[in-house]
C-alpha positions as MATLAB code, in Angstrom:
seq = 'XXXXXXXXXXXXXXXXXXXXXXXXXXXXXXXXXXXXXXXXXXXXXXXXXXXXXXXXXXXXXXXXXXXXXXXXXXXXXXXXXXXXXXXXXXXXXXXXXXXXXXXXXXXXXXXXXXXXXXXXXXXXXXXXXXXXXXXXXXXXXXXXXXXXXXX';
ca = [
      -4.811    6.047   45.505;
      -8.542    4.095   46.656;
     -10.437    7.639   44.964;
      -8.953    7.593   41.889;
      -9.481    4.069   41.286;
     -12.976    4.416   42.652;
     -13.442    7.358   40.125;
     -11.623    5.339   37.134;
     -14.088    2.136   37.832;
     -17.229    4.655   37.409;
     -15.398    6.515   34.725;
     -18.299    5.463   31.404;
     -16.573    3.442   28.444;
     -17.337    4.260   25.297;
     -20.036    1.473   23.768;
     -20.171    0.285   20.325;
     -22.501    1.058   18.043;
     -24.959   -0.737   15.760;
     -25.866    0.550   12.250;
     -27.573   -0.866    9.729;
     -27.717    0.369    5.593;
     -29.235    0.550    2.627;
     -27.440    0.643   -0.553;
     -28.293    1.722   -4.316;
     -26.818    2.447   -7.151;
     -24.729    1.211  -10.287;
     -23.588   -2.245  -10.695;
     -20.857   -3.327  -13.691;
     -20.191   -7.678  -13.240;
     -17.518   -8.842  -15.405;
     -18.957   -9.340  -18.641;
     -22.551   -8.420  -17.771;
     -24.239   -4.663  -18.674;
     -24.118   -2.209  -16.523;
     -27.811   -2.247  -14.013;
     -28.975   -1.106  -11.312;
     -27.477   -2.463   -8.244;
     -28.410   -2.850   -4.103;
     -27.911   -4.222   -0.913;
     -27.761   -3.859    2.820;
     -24.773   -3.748    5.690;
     -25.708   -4.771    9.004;
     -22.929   -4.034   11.864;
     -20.838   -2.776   15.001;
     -19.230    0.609   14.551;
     -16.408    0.174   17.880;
     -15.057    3.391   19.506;
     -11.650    2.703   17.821;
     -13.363    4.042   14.501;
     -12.970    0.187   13.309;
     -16.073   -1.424   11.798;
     -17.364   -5.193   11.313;
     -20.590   -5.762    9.364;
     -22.341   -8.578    7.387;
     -23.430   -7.585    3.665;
     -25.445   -8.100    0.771;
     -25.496   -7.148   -2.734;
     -26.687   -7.814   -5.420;
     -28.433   -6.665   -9.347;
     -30.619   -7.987  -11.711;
     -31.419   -7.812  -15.069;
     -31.874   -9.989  -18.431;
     -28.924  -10.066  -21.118;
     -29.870  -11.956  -24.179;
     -33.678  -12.622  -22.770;
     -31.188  -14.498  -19.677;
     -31.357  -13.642  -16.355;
     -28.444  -12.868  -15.395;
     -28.568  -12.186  -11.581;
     -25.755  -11.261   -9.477;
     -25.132  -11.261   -5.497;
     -22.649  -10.976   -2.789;
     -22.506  -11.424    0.148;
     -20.702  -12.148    3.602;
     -18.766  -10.008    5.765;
     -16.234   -7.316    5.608;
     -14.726   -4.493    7.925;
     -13.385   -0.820    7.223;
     -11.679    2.126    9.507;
     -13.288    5.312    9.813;
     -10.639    8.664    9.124;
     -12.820   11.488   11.482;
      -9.974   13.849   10.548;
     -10.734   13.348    6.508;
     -14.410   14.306    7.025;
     -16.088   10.704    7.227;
     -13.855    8.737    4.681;
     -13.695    5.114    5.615;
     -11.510    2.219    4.139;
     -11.453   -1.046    4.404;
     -12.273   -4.896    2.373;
     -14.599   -7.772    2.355;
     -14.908  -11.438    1.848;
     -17.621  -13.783    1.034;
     -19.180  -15.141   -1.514;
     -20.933  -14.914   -5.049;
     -23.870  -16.485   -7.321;
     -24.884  -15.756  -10.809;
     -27.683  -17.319  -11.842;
     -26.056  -19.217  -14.435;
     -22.863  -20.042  -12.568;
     -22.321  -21.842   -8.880;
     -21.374  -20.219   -5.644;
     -17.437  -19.326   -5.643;
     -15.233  -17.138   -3.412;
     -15.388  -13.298   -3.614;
     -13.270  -10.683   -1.752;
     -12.658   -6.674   -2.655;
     -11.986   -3.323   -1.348;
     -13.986   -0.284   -0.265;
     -14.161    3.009    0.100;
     -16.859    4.726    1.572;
     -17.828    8.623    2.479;
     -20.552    9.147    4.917;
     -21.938   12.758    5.868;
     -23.998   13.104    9.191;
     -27.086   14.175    8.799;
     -28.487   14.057   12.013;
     -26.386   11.734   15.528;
     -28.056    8.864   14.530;
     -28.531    9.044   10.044;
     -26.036    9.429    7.056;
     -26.071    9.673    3.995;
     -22.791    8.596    1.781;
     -21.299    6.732   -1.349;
     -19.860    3.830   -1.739;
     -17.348    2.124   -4.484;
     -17.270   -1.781   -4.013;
     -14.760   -3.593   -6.165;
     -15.557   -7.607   -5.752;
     -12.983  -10.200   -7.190;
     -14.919  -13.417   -7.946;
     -13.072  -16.802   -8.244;
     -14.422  -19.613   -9.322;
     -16.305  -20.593  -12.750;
     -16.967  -16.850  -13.478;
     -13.382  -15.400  -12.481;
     -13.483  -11.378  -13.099;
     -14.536   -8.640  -10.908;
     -17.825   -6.488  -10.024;
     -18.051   -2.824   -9.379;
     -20.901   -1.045   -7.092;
     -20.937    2.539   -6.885;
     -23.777    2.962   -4.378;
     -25.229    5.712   -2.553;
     -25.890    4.531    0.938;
     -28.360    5.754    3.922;
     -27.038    4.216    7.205;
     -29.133    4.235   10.952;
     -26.958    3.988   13.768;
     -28.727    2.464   16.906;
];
C-alpha cells in the first residue's frame, strides 16, 4: 500500500543522544589509601537504552611524601533498565598509569543509578571496579557521584 509506505518513510526515528559527565567521589587503588577520586564520560546514549562513551579517571594524593597518582581511562559501554528506575549496567576497557609504574591494561564493571532531574540533567552514583594488569596487577574502586548533560 503507496500511503502507508509514504507515511512509514516520514514516520521520525528516534536519534541518539549525546551526554557528557562529571564524576566525584571515593577512590581505593590496590595498595594505595583511600582519596578523593574524579573523572569525566563523554558519549552516545542510542534509543535501544545501550550506551558507548570514552572515560577518564583518575586520584591523587602523596603516600610516604610519594605521589602516587592514579588514572584510567578509555572506553566502555552499559544498558540502561527504564523499568528499574534508571539502573544501568555495563564494563569498560582501557588503560592505567601510576606515577610510579608504566601504562598496562585495565578493564572492570559498572553499575550506575541516574535520577532525572530535569529532560536534559541527572544526577546519580556510580561504583567502578578497574582490574589493572601489568607491573601493578590489583584492582581500583570508584564510588562516584555523577552529574550527566544530555545534548
Amino acid at each position: 500500500n503507496l500511503v502507508g509506505l509514504t507515511a512509514l518513510a516520514q514516520t521520525e526515528l528516534p536519534q541518539p543522544v549525546g551526554f557528557a559527565s562529571l564524576l566525584l567521589g571515593y577512590s581505593k587503588p590496590h595498595d594505595l589509601d583511600s582519596r578523593l577520586g574524579y573523572g569525566a564520560e563523554i558519549g552516545l546514549r542510542m534509543p535501544n537504552q545501550v550506551t558507548a562513551f570514552g572515560y577518564f579517571l583518575a586520584s591523587a594524593a602523596k603516600q610516604n611524601n610519594v605521589d602516587a597518582n592514579v588514572s584510567h581511562y578509555g572506553v566502555g559501554g552499559d544498558y540502561k533498565f527504564d523499568q528499574l528506575m534508571g539502573l544501568r549496567v555495563g564494563g569498560s576497557l582501557g588503560m592505567v598509569n601510576e606515577s610510579t609504574y608504566s601504562a598496562a591494561f585495565s578493564f572492570g564493571p559498572h553499575l550506575a543509578w541516574d535520577y532525572d532531574l530535569a529532560p536534559n540533567l541527572t544526577l546519580g552514583i556510580e561504583p567502578i571496579l578497574m582490574f589493572d594488569t601489568g607491573t601493578r596487577s590489583g584492582s581500583t574502586l570508584y564510588v562516584l557521584a555523577t552529574g550527566r548533560f544530555l545534548f
